Short mmCIF file of C-alpha atoms in Angstrom, two decimals:
data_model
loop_
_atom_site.label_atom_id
_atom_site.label_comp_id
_atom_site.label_asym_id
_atom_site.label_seq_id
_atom_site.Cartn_x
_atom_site.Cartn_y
_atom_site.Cartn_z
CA UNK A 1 116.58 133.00 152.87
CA UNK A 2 116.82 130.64 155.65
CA UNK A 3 113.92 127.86 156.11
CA UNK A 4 112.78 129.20 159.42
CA UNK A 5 112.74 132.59 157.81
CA UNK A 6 110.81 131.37 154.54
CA UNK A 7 108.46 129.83 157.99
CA UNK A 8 107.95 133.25 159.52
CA UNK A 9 107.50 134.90 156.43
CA UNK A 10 104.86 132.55 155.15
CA UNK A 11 102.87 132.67 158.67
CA UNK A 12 102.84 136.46 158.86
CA UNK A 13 101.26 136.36 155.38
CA UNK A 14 98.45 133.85 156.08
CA UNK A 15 98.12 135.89 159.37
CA UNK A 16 98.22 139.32 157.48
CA UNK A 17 95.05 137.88 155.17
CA UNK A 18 93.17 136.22 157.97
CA UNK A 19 91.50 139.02 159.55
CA UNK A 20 87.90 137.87 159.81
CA UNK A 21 85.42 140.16 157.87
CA UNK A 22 82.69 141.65 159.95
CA UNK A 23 79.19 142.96 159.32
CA UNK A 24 78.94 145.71 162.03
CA UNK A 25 77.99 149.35 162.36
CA UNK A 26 80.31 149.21 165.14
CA UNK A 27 82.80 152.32 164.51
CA UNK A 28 86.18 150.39 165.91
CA UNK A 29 85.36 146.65 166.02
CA UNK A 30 86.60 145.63 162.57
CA UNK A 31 89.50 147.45 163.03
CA UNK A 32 90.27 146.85 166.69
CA UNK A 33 89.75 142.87 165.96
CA UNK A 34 93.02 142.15 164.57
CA UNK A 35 94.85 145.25 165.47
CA UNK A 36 97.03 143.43 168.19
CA UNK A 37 96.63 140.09 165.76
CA UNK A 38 98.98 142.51 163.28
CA UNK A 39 101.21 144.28 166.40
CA UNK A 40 104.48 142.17 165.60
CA UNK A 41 105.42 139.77 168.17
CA UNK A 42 107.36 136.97 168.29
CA UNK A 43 105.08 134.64 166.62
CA UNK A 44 106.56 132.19 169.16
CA UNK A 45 104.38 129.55 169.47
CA UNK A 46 103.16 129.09 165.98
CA UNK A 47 106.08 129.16 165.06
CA UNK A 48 107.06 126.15 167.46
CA UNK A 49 104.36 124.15 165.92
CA UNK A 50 105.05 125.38 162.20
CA UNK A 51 109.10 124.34 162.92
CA UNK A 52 107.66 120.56 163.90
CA UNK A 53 105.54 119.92 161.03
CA UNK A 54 108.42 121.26 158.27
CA UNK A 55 110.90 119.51 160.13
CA UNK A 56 108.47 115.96 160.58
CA UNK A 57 105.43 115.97 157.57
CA UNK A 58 106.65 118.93 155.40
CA UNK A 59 104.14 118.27 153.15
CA UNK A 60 101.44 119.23 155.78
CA UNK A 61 102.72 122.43 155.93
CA UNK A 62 100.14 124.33 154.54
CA UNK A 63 97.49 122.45 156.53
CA UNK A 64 98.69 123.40 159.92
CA UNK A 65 98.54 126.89 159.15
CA UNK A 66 95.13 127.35 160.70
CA UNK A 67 95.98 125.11 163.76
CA UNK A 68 99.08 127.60 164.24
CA UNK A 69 96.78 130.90 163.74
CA UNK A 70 94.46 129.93 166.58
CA UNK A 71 97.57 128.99 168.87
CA UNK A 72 98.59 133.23 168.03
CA UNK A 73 94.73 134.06 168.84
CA UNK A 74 94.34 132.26 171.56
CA UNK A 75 98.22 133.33 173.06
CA UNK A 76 97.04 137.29 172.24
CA UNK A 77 93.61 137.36 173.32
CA UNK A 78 95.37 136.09 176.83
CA UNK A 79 97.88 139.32 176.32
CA UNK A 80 95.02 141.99 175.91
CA UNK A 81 93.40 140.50 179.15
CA UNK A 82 96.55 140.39 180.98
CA UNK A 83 96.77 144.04 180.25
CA UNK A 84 93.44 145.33 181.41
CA UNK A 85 93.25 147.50 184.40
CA UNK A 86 91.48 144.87 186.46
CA UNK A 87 95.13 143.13 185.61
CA UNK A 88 98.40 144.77 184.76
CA UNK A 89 96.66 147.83 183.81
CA UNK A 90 99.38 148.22 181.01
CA UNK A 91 99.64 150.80 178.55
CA UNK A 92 101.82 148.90 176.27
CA UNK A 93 102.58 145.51 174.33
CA UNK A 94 104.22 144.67 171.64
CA UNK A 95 105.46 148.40 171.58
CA UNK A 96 102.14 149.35 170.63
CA UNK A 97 99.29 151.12 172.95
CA UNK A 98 97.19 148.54 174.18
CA UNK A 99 93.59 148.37 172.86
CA UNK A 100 91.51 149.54 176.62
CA UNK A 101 94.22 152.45 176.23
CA UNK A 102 92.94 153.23 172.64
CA UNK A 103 89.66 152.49 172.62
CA UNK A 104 88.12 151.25 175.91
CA UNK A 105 87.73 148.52 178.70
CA UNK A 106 84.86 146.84 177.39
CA UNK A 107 86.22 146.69 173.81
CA UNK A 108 88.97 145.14 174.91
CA UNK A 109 87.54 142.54 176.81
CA UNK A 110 85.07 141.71 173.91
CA UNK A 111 87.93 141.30 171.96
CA UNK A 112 89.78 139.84 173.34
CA UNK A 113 86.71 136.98 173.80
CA UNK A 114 86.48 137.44 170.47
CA UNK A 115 89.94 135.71 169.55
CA UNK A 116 89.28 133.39 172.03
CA UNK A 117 86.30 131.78 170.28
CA UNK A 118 87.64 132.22 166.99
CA UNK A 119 90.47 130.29 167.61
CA UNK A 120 88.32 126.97 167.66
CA UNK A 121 86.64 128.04 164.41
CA UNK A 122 89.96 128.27 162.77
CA UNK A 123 90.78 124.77 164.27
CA UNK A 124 87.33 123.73 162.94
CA UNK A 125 88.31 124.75 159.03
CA UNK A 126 91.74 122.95 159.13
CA UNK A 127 92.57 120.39 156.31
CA UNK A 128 93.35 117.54 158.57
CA UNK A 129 91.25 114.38 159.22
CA UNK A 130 88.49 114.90 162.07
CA UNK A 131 90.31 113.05 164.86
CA UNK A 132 93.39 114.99 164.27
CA UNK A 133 91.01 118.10 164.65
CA UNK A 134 89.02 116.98 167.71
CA UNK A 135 93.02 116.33 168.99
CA UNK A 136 93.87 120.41 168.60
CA UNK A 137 90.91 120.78 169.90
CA UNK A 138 91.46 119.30 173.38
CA UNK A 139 94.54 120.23 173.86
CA UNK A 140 93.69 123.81 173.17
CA UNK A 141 90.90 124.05 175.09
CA UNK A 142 92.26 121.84 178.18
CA UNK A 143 95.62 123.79 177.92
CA UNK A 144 94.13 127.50 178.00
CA UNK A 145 91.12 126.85 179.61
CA UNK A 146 89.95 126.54 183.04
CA UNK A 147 92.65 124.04 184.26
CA UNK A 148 95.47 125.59 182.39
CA UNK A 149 96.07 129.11 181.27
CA UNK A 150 93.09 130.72 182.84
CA UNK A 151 93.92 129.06 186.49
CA UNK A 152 97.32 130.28 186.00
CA UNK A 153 96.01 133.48 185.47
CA UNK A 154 93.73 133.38 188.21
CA UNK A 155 96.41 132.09 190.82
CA UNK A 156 98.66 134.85 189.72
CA UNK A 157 96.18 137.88 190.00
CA UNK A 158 94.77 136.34 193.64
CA UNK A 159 98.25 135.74 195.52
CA UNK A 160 99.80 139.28 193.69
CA UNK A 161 100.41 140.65 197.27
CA UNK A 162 101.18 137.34 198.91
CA UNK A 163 104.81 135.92 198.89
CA UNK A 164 104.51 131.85 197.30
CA UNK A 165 107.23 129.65 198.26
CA UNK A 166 108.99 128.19 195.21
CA UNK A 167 106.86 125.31 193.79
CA UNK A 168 103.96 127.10 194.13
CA UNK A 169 105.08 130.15 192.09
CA UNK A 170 105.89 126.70 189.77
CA UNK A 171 102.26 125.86 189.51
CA UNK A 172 101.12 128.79 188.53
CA UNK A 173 103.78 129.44 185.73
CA UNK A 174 102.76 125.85 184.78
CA UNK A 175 99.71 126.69 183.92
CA UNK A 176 100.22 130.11 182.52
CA UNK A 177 102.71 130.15 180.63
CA UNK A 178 103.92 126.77 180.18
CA UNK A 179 100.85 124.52 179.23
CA UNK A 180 100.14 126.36 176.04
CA UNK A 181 104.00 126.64 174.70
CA UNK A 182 103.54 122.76 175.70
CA UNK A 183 100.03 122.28 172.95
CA UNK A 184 102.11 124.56 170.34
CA UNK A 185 105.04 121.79 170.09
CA UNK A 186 102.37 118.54 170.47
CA UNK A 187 99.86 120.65 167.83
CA UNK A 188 103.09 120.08 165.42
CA UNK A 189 103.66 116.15 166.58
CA UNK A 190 99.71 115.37 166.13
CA UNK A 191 99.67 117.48 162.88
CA UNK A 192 102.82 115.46 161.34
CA UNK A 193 101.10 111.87 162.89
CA UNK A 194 104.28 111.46 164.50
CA UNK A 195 104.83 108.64 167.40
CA UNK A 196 104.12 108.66 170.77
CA UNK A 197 107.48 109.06 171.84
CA UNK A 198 108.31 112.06 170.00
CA UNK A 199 105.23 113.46 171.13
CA UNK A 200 106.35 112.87 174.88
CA UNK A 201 109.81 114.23 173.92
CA UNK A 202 108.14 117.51 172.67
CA UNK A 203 105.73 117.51 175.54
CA UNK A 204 108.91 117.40 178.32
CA UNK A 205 110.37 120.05 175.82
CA UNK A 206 107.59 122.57 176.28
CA UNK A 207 107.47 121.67 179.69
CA UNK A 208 111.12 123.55 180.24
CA UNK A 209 110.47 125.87 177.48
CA UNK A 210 107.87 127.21 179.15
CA UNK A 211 109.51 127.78 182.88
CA UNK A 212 112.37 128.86 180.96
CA UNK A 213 110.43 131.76 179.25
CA UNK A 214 108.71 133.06 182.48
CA UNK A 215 111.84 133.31 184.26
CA UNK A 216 112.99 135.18 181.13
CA UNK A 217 110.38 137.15 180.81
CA UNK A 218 111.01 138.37 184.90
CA UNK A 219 114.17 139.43 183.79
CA UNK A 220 113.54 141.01 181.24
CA UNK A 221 110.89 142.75 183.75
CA UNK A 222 113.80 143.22 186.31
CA UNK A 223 116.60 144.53 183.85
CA UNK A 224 115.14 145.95 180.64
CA UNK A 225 113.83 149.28 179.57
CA UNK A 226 110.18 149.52 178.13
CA UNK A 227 111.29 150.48 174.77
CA UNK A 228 113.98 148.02 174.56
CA UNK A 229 111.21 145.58 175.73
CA UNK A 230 108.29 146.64 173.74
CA UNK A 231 106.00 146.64 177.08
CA UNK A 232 105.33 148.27 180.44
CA UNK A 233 108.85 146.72 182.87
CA UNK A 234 109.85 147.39 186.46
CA UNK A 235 105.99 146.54 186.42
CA UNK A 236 106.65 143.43 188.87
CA UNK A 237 107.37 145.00 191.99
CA UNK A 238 105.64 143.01 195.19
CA UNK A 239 104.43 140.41 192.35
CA UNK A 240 105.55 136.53 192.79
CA UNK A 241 108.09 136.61 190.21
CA UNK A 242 111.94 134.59 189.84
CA UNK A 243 113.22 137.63 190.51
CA UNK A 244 111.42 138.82 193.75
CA UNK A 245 111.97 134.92 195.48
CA UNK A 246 115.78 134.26 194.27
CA UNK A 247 116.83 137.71 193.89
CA UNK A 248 118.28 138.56 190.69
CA UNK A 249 121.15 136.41 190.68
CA UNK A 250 118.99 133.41 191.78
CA UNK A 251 117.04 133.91 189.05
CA UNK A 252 119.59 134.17 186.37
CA UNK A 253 120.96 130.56 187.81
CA UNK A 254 117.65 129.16 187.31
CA UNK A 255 117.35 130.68 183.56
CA UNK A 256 120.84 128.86 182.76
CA UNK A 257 119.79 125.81 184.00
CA UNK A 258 116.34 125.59 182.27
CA UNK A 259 118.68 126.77 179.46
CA UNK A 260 121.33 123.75 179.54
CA UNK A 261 118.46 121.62 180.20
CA UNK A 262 116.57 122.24 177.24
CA UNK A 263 119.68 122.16 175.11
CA UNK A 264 119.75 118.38 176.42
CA UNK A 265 116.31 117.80 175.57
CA UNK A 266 116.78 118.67 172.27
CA UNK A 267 119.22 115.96 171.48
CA UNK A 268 116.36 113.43 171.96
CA UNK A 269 114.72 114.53 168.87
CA UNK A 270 115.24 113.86 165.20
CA UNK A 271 118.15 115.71 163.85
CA UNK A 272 116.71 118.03 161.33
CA UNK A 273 113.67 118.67 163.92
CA UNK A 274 116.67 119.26 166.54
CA UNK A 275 118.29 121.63 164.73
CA UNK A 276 115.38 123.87 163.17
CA UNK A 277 113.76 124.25 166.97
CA UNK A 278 117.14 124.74 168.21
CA UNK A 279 117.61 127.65 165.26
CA UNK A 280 114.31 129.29 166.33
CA UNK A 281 115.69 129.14 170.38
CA UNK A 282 118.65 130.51 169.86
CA UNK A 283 118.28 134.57 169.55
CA UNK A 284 116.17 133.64 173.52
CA UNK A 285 119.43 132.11 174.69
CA UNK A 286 121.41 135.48 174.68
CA UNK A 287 122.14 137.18 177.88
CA UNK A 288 119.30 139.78 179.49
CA UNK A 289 121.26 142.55 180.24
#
């Protein structure tokens, strides 16, 4: 088994056993809690930090598996909001039925607070020395929060009928999508007490990681079926997407760039932290078709 498969494996365990244990005569809570917690996914951004820590402080490992949980709560409470009907209104994610389409509205709002506040008590358990912790914190909560993934968020769902020019439609992927890929790779560098410049290297890392995954993720929108996908596409129509500004091929120029440019990036960090990120990147460099 590879090391960033004996990684995955090892995080989907620790997630598998996390579920918090509720006392509730609630008839779907418990259940409904975790349920998109256990839906698959990429694990993406734990992973990102979990791939920084082996590569940097491998003997911290184990410690930043709490600090990599709350990055997955915190990245899918965002998803079942995105996917309310006051949202995308989407049936589907993670090839699963979304929880308002199995349960309800409210439930899924609740929960989806839920994971949001239970990220920081997971940060608030973690085996690492109290500034470290109050670190993870800040960066969570500045990077999701009200001047990062939320105001992306907001941006997006107020200008959904209004054509952005190009740097705008930046700033608001910048915010939602980017800034918290960004914490996942700096949540590694503070975990391993590495040094400032590596943790500048990883934060101009995220930086293109994170445009380069939206404009991915608006062609997949653009070109991919909804099983092949595992969620609602051709879902973006009259939205401010890559696709919709550049047209298709526009936007496929701008994914190869972000792509060679990350690919540069990556030779500015250590070699074995180089090559285990660049491991984990590679099955997202393959052609959307």
């Amino acid at each position: 088994m590879s090391q960033l498969a004996s990684l995955a494996k090892k995080f989907e365990s620790f997630l598998q056993s996390s579920a918090p244990v509720i006392e509730s005569f609630h008839p779907h809570y418990q259940k409904a809690l975790w349920e998109m917690m256990l839906a698959g996914g990429k694990r993406f951004r734990p992973m990102l930090c979990l791939c920084v820590v082996d590569s940097l402080q491998p003997s911290m490992l184990d410690n930043a598996l709490l600090p990599a949980l709350a990055l997955e709560c915190i990245h899918t409470y965002s998803l079942i909001h995105d996917d309310l009907p006051c949202m995308d209104n989407s049936p589907l994610r993670r090839g699963y039925p979304t929880l308002h389409t199995t349960y309800n509205e409210t439930l899924a709002l609740l929960i989806g607070d839920a994971l949001n506040t239970y990220a920081f008590e997971l940060l608030s358990q973690a085996k690492l020395a109290a500034e470290v912790k109050v670190s993870l914190v800040y960066e969570l909560a500045h990077n999701s929060g009200a001047s990062g993934m939320v105001l992306g968020q907001i941006l997006d769902c107020e200008f959904k009928d209004t054509t952005l020019p190009l740097d705008k439609l930046k700033l608001i992927h910048s915010n939602k999508t980017l800034k918290l890929i960004a914490t996942s790779l700096r949540f590694g560098g503070l975990i391993a007490n590495t040094s400032q410049k590596i943790l500048d290297d990883l934060e101009l890392l995220g930086k293109e990681l994170g445009l380069f995954f939206q404009v991915r993720d608006d062609l997949i929108d653009a070109l991919e079926s909804q099983n092949k996908a595992g969620k609602a596409t051709q879902n973006d129509t009259g939205k401010n997407t890559y696709v919709n500004l550049l047209g298709l091929q526009g936007a496929q120029g701008q994914w190869a760039n972000l792509k060679d440019s990350i690919a540069a990036k990556l030779l500015c960090l250590p070699i074995r932290l180089r090559e285990s990120l660049h491991t984990l990147l590679n099955p997202y460099f393959e052609t959307i078709s």
